[in-house]
Coordinates of C-alpha atoms and ligand atoms in Angstrom, one line a residue:
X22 CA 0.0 0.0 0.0
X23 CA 1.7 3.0 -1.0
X24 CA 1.9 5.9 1.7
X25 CA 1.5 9.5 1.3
X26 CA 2.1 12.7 4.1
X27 CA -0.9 14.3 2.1
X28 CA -3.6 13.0 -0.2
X29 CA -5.8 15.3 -1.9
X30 CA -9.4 14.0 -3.4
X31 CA -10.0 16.5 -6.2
X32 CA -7.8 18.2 -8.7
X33 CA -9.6 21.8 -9.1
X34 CA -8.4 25.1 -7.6
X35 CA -8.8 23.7 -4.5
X36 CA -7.2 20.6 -4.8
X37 CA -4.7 21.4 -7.1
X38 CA -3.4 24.4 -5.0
X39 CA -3.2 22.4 -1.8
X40 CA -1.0 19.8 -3.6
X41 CA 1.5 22.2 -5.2
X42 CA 2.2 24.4 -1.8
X43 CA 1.8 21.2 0.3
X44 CA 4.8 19.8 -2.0
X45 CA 6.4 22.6 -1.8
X46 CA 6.5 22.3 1.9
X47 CA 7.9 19.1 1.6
X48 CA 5.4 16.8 1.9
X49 CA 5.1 13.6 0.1
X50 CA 1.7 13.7 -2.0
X51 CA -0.6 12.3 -4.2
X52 CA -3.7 14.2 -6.3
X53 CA -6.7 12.2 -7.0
X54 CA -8.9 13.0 -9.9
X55 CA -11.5 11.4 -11.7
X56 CA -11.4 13.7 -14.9
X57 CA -9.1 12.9 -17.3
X58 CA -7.7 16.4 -17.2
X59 CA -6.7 18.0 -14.3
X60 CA -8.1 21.8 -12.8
X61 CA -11.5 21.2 -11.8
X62 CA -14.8 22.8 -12.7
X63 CA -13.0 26.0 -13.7
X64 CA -10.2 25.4 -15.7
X65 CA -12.9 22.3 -18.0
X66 CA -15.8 23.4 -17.7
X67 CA -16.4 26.7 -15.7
X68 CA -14.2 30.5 -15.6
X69 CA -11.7 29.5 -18.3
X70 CA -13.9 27.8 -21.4
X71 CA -16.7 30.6 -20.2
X72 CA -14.2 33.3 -20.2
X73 CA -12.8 32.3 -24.0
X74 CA -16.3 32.7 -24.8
X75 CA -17.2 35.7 -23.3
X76 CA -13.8 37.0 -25.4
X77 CA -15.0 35.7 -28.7
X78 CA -18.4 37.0 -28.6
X79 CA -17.0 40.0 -27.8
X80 CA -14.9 40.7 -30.4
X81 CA -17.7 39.4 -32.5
X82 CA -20.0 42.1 -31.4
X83 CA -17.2 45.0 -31.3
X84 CA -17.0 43.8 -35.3
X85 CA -20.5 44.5 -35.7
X86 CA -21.5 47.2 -33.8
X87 CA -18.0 49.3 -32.5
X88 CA -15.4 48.8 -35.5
X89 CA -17.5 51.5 -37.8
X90 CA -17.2 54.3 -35.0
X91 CA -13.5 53.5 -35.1
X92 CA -13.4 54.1 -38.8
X93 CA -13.0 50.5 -39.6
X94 CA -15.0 48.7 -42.2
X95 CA -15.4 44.9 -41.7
X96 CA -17.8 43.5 -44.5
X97 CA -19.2 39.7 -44.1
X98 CA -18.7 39.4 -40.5
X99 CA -19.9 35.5 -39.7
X100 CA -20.1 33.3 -36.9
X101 CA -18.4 29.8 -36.9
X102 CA -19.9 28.7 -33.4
X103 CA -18.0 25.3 -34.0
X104 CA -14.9 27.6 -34.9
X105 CA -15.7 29.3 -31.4
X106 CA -16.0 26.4 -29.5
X107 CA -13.0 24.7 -30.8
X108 CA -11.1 27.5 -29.5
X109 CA -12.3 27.4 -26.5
X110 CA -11.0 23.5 -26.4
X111 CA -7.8 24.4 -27.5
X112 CA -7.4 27.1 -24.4
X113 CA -9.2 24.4 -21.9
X114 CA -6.4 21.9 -23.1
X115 CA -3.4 24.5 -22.8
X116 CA -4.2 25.4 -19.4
X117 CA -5.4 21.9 -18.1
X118 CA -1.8 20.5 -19.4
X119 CA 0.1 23.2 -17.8
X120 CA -1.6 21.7 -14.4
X121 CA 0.4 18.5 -15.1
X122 CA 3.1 20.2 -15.9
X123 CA 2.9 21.5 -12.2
X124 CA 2.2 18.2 -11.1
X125 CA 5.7 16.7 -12.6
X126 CA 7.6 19.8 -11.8
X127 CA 6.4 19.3 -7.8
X128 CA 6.8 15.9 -8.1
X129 CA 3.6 15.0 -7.1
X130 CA 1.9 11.5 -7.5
X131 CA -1.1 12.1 -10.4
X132 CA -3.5 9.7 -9.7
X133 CA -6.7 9.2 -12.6
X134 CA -9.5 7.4 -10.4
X135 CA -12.3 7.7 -8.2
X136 CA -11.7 8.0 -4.5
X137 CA -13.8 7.0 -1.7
X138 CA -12.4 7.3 1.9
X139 CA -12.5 3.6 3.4
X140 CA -11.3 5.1 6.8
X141 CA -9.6 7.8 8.1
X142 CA -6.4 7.6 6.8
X143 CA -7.1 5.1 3.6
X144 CA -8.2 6.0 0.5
X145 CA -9.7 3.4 -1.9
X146 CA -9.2 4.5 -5.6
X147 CA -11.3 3.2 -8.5
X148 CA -10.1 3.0 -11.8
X149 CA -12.6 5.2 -14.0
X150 CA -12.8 2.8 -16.8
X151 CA -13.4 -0.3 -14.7
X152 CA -13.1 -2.7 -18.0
X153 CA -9.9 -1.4 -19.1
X154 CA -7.3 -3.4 -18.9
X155 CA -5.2 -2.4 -16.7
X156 CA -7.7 -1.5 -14.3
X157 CA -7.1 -2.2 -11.2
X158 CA -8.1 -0.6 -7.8
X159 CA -5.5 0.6 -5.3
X160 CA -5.8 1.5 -1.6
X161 CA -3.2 4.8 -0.7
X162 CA -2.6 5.4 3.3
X163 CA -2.3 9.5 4.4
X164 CA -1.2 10.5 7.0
X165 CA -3.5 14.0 6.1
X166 CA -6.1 13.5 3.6
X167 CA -8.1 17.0 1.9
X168 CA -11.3 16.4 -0.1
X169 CA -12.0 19.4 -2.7
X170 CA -14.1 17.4 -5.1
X171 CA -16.2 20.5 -5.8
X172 CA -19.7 21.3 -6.9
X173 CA -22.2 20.2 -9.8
X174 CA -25.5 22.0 -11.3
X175 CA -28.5 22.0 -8.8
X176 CA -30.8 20.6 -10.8
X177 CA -35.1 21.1 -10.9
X178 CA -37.0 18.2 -10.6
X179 CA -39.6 19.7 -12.9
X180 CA -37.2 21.1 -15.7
X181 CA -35.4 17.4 -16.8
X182 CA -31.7 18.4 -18.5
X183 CA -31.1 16.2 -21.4
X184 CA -28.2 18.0 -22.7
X185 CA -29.5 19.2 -26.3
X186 CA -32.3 21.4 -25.7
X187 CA -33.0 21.7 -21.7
X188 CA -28.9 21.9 -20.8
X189 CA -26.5 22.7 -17.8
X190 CA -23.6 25.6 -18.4
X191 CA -21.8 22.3 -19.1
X192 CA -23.5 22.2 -22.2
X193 CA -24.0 25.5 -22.9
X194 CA -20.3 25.7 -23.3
X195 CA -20.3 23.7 -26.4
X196 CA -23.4 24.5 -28.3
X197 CA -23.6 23.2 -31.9
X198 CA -25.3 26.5 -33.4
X199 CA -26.1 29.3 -31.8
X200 CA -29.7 29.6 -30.3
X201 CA -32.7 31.5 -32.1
X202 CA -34.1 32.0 -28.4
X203 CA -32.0 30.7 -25.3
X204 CA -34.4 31.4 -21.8
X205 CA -32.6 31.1 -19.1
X206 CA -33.6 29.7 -15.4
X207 CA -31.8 32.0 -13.0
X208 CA -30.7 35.8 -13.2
X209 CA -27.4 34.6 -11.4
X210 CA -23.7 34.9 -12.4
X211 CA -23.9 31.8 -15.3
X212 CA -27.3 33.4 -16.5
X213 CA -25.6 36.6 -17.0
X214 CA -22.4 35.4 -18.6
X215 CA -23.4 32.3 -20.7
X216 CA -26.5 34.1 -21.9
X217 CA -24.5 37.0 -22.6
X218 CA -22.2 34.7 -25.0
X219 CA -25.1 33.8 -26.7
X220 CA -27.0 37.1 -27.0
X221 CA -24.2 38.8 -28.6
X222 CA -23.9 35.8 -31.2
X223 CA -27.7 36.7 -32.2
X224 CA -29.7 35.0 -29.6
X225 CA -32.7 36.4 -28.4
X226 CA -32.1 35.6 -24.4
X227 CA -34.7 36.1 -21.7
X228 CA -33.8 35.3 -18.4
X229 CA -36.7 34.2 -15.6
X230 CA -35.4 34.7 -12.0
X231 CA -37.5 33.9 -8.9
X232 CA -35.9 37.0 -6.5
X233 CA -37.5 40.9 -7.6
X234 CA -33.7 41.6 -9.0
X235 CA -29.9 40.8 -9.7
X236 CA -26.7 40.0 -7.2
X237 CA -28.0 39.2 -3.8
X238 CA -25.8 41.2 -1.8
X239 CA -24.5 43.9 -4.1
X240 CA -25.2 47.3 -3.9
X241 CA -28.5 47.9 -4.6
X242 CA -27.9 50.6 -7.0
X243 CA -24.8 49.1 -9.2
X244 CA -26.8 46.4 -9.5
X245 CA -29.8 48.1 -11.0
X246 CA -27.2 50.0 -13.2
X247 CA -25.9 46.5 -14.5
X248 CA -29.2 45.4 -15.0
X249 CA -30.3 48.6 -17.0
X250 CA -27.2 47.9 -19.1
X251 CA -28.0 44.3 -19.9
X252 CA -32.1 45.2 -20.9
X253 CA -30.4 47.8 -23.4
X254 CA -28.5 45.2 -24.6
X255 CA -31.9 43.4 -25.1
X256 CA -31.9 40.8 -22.6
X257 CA -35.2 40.4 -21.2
X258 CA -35.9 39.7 -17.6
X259 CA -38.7 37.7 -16.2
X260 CA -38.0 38.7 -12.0
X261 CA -39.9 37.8 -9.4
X262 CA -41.3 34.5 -11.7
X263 CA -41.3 30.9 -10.8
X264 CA -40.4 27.7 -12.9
X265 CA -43.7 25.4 -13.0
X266 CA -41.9 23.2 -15.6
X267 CA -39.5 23.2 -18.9
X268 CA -40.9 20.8 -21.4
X269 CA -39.2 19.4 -24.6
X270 CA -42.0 19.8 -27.5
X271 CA -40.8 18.8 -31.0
X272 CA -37.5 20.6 -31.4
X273 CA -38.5 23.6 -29.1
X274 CA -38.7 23.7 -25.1
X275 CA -41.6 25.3 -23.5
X276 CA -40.9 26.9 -19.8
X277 CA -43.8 27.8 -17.9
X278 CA -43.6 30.2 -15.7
X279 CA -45.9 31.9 -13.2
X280 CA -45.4 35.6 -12.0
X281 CA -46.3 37.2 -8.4
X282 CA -50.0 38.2 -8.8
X283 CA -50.0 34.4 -10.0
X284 CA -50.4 34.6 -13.4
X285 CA -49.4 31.4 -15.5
X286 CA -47.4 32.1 -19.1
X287 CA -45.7 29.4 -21.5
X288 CA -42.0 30.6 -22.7
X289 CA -41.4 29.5 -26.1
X290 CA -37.7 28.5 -26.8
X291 CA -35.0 26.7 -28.7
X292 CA -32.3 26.1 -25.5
X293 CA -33.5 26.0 -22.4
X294 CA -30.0 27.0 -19.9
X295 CA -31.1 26.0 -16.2
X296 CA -28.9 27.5 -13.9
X297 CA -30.0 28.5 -10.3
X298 CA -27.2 27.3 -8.3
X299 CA -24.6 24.2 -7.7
X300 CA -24.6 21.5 -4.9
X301 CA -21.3 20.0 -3.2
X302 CA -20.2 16.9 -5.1
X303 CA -19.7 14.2 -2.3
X304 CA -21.6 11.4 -4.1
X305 CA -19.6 7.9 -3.2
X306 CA -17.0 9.6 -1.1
X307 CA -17.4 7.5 1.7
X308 CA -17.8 10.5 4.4
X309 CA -19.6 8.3 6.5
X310 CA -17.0 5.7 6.4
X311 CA -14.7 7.8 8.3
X312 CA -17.2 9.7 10.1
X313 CA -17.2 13.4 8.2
X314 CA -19.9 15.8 9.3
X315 CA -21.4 17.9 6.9
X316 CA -23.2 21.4 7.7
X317 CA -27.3 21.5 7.8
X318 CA -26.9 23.0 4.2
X319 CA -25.4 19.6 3.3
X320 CA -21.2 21.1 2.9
X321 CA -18.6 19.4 4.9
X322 CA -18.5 20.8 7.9
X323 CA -14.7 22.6 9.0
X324 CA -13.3 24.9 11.3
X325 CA -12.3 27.8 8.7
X326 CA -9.1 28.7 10.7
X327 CA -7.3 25.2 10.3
X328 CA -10.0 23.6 7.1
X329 CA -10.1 20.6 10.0
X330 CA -13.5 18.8 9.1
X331 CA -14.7 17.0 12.8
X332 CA -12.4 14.4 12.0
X333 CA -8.5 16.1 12.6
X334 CA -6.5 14.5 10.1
X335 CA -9.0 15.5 7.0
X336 CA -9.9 18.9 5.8
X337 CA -11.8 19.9 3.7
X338 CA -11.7 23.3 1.0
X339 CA -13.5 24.8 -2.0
X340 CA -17.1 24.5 -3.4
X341 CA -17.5 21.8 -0.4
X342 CA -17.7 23.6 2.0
X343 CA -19.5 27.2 3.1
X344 CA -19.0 30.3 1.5
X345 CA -19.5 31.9 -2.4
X346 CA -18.4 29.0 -4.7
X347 CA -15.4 30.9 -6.6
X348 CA -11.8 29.7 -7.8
X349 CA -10.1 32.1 -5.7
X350 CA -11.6 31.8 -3.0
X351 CA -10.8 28.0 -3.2
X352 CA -7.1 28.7 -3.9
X353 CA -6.8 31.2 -1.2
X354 CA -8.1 28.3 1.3
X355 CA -5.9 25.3 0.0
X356 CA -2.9 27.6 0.6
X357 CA -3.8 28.7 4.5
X358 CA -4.9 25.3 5.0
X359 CA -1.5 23.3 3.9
X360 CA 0.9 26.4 5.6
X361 CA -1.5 25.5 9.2
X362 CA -0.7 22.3 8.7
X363 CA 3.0 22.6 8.8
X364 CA 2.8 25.0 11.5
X365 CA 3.1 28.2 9.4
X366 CA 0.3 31.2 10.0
X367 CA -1.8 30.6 6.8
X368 CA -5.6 32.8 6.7
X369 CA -7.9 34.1 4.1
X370 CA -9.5 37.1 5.0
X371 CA -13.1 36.6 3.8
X372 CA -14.5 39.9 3.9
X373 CA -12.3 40.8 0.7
X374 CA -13.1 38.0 -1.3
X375 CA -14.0 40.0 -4.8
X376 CA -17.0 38.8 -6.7
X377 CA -17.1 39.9 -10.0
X378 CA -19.5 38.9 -13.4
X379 CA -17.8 39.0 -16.8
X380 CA -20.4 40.5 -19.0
X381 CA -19.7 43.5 -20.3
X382 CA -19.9 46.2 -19.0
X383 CA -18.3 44.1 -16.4
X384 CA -19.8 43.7 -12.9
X385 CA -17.6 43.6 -9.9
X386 CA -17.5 44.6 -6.1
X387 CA -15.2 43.8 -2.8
X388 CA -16.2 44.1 0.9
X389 CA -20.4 45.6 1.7
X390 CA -22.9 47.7 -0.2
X391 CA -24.9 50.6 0.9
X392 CA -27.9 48.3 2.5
X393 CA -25.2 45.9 4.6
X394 CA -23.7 48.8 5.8
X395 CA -27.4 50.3 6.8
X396 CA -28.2 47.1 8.1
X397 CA -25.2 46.7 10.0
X398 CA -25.6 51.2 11.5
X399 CA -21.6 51.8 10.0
X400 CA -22.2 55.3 8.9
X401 CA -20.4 55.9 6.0
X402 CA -19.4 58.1 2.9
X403 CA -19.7 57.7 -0.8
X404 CA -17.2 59.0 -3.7
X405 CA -18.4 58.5 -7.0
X406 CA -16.8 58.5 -10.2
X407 CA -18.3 58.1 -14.1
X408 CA -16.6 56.5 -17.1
X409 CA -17.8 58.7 -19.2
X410 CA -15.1 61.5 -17.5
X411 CA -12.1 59.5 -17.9
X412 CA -10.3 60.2 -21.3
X413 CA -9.0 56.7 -21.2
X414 CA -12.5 55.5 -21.2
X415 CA -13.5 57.7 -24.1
X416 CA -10.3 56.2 -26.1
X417 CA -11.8 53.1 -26.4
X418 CA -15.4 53.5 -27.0
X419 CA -16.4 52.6 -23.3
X420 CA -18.3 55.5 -21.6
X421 CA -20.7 53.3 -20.0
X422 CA -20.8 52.7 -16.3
X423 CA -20.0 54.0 -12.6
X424 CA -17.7 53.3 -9.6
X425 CA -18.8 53.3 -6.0
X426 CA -16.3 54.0 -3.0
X427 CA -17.7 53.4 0.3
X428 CA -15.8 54.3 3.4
X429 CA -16.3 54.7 7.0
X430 CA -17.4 58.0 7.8
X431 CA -15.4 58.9 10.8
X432 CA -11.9 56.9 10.0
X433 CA -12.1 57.3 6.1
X434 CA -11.3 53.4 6.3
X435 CA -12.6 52.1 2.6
X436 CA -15.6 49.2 3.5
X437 CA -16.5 48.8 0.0
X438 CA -16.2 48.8 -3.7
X439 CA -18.6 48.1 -6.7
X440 CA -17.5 48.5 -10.4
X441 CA -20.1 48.6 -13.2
X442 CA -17.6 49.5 -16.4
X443 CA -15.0 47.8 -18.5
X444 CA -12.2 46.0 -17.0
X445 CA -14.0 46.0 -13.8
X446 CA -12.8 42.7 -13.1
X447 CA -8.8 44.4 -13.1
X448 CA -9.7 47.4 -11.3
X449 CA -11.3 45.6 -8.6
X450 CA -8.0 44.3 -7.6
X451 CA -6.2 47.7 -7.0
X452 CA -9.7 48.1 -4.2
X453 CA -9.5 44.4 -2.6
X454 CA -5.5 45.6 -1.4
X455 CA -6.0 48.8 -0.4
X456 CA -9.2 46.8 1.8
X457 CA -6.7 44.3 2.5
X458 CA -4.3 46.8 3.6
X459 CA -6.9 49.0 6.0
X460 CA -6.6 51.9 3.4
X461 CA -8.8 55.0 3.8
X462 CA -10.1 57.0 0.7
X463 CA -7.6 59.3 1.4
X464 CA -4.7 57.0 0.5
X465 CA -5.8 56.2 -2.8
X466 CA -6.5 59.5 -3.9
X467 CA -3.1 60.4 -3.1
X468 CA -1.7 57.8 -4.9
X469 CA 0.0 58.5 -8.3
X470 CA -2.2 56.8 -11.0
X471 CA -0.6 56.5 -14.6
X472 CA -2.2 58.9 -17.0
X473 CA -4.1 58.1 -19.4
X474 CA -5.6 54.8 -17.3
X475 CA -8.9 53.1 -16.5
X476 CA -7.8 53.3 -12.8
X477 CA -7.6 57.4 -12.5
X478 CA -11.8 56.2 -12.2
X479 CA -10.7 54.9 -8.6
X480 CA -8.7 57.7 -7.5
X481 CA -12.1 60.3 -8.9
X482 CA -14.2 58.3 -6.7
X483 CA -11.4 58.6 -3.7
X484 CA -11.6 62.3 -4.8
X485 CA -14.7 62.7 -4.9
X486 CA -15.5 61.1 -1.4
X487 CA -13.1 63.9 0.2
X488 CA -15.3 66.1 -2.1
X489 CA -12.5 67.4 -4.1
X490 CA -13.1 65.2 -6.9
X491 CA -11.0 67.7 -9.7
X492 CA -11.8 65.4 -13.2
X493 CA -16.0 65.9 -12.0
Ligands
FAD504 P1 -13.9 21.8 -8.7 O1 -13.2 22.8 -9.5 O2 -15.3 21.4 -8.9 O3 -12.9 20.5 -8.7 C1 -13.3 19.3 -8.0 C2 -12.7 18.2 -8.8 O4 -12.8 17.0 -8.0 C3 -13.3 17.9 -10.1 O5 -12.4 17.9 -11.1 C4 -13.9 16.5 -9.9 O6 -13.8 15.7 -11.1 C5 -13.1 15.9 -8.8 N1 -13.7 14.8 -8.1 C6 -14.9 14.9 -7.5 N2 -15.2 13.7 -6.8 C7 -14.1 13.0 -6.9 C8 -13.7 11.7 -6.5 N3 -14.5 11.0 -5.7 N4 -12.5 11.2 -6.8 C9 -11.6 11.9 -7.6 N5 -11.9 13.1 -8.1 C10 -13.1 13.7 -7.7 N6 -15.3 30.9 -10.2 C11 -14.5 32.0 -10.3 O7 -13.9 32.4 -9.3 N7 -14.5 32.8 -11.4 C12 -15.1 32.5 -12.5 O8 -15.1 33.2 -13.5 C13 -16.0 31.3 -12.5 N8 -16.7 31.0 -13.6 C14 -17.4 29.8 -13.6 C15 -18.1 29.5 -14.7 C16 -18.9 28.4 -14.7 C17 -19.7 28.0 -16.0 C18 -19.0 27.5 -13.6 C19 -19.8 26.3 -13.6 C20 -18.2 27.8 -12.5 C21 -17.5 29.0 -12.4 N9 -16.7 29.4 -11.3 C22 -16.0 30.5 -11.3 C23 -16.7 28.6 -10.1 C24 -15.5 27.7 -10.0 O9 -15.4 26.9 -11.1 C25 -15.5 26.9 -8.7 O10 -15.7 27.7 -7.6 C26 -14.2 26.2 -8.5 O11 -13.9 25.3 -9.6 C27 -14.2 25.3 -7.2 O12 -13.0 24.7 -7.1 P2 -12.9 23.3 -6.3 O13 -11.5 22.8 -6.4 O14 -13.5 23.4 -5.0 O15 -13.8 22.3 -7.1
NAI505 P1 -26.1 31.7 -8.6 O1 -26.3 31.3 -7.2 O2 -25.2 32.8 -9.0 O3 -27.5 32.2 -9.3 C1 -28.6 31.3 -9.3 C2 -29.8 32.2 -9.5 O4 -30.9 31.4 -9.8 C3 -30.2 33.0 -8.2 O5 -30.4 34.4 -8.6 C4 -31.5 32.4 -7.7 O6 -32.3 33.3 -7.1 C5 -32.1 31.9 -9.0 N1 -33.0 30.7 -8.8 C6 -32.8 29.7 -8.0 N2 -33.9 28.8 -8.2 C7 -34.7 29.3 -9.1 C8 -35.9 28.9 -9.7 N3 -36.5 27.8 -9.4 N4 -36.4 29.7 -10.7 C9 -35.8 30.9 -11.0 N5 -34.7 31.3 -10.5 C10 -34.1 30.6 -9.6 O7 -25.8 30.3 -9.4 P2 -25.2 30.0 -10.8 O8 -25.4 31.2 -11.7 O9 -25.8 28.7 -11.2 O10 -23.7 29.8 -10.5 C11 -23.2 28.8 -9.6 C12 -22.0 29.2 -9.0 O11 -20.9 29.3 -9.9 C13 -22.1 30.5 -8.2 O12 -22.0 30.2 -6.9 C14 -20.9 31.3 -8.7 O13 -20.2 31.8 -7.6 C15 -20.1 30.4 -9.5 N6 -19.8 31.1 -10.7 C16 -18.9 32.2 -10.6 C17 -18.7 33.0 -11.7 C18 -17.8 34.2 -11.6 O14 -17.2 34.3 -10.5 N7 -17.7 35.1 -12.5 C19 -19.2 32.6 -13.1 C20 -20.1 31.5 -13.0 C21 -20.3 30.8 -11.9

């Protein structure tokens, strides 16, 4: 039986994180993954095909609608959604390969199976093909074993995915043609992003969401910006409406829907994209074999200082357990997690975890919004800043959108930041240190931004909320 310091069940952000910095701590370790290519829901089938998609339909729709302001003429512009797609397989494969590549280079034991804890220090791995050859099932001893095996789609009972015409984001990563009408179940961050790919290719996309509007816990106001945006755009919304059912008729799917006053309406469409939410993935793990608690919401349980699940040699990290469901935030925990182990002061500050949507305009904030900040009596002060004042954001065409500083009113401490705008998803990062960092608005508007850039937008907001805001 072969015999490992660490063995980690999952090869995603979490899991592939925790391996690397465990290794590079010394350990002895072995990955366990079931896919055939390593990286998890995000780098196969989640941020990295979704982002090569959101790129391509971009440029698409810049071709259409953007190059002529430019004084660029671009005749014949076509679609080759296979073209697209294929792309998108070749950048999935580059960036899955360069996780073996990590793998070899840290010396760490690749293992292709399924894993099922048999105790609490043995893992049982199953081959994947089981009639293979070769196949053969091995049992590895750990001395620390970390399960990351992730999250699937939540699926409705009443909507039934068959993967053509009612699908997952799984398969609305690799549609065949684009859609005439794509409806969408669930105004959340896949909605948005995967029915943005496939609005701008010439879909007409409605999206039905049960709650009265978008981003849970975003500032109110952005997020009514954003969604203004996205209707001009010609999305249509369906809030505050409930799924009865999604029905495959013929080639088309019918979704029926009902809205608040409890009127009953049938949505006529081509695709149906059900996304409202994923579920841990801890199907055959054995948990109970070794005694693993989960949470009443069904993650595994942990302490979120040391990852410890109730059991004190296994932890446990990522879409697994509580808390948003986001790469980073998985790779910030796999690293604190495997320096705790080895003694070192590992921690992930979870209040500035950035969320951010990649439509475009792009969508992202760090730290509260104006009602969690009501809710919660901080008194606090606002700067605001436009894209339409910054000359950078002229240059290229991109005048829509806003940026909201929030700071505490008596120590100028900065509490939060939401971007609606282009390049959101960079800028965000300059706000999420200066949180991290316990700066006040006052520091960044006396930091030297680079002229002509999208960030002088932060330092106008950090201006503006010491009311001396000179580009307004
Ligand atoms: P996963 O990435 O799900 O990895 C778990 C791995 O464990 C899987 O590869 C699985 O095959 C394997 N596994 C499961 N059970 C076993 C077993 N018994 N034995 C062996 N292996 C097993 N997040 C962002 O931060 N930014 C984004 O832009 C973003 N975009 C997304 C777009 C889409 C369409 C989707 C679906 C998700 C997106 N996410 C994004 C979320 C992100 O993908 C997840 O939060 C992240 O992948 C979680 O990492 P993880 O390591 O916990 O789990
Ligand atoms: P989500 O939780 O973001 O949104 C689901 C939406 O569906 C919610 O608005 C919810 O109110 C709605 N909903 C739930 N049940 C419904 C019903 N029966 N009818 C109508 N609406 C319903 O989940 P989503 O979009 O599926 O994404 C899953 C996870 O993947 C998220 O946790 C997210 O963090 C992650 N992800 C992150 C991305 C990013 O960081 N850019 C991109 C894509 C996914």
């Amino acid at each position: 039986m072969k015999e490992f310091d660490l063995v980690v069940v999952g090869g995603g952000p979490a899991g592939y994180v925790a391996a690397i910095r465990a290794a590079q701590l010394k350990m002895s370790v072995a990955l366990v993954e079931k896919r055939a290519t390593l990286g998890g829901t995000c780098l196969n089938v989640g941020c990295i095909p979704s982002k090569a998609l959101l790129d391509s339909s971009e440029h698409y729709e810049n071709a259409l609608k953007n190059f002529a302001e430019h004084g660029i003429s671009a005749k014949d512009i076509k679609i080759d959604a296979a073209q697209m797609v294929k792309r998108k397989d070749k950048v999935v494969a580059e960036v899955t390969a360069g996780v073996d590549f990590l793998m070899k280079k840290n010396k760490i034991e690749r293992i292709w199976g399924i894993a099922s804890l048999i105790s609490t220090t043995e893992i049982e791995v199953v081959p994947v093909d089981n009639k293979a050859k070769d196949a053969q099932k091995q049992t590895l001893k750990a001395k620390r074993i970390i399960l990351a095996t992730g999250s699937i789609p939540v699926e409705l009972p009443t909507v039934p995915i068959d993967g053509k015409v009612i699908v997952t984001s799984d398969h609305a990563l690799s549609l065949a043609k684009v859609p005439e009408h794509l409806i969408v179940i669930g105004a959340g961050v896949i909605g948005l992003e995967l029915g943005s790919v496939w609005r701008r290719l010439g879909a007409k996309v409605s999206v039905v969401e049960f709650l009265p509007r978008l981003f849970g816990n975003a500032d109110r106001q952005m997020a009514n910006l954003a969604q203004r945006l996205y209707e001009q755009q010609g999305m249509q919304f369906f809030f505050e409406h409930k799924v009865e059912k999604a029905e495959v008729k013929g080639k088309k799917a019918v979704v029926t829907v009902k809205d608040a006053n409890g009127t009953v309406k049938a949505l006529e469409g081509d695709v149906v994209l059900c996304a409202v939410g994923r579920k841990p993935y801890l199907e055959g793990l054995g948990l109970e074999k070794a005694g693993v608690k989960l949470t009443e919401r069904g993650r595994i349980a942990v302490d979120f200082h040391s990852y410890k699940t109730n059991i004190p040699n296994i932890f446990a990290l990522g879409d697994v357990i509580e808390g948003p469901m986001l790469a980073h935030k998985a790779m910030e925990e796999a690293v604190a997690c495997v320096e705790i182990m080895v003694g070192q002061a590992g921690h992930v500050n979870y209040s500035t975890i950035p969320s951010i949507v990649y439509t475009h305009p792009e969508v992202a904030w760090v730290g509260m919004g104006e009602e969690e900040l009501k809710e919660k009596g901080i008194e606090y002060s606002v700067g605001r800043s436009f894209f339409k004042s910054n000359g950078r954001a002229k240059a290229m065409q991109e005048n829509d959108g806003q940026l909201k500083l929030l700071s505490d009113k008596k120590t100028d401490r900065l509490l939060g930041a939401t971007i609606v705008g282009a390049r959101a998803s960079e800028l965000i990062a300059e706000l999420t240190l200066a949180m991290e960092f316990g700066a006040s608005a006052e520091d960044i508007a006396r930091t030297c931004h680079a002229h002509p850039t999208l960030s002088e937008i932060i330092k106008d907001a950090a201006e503006n909320s010491g009311g001396w805001a000179i580009h307004q």
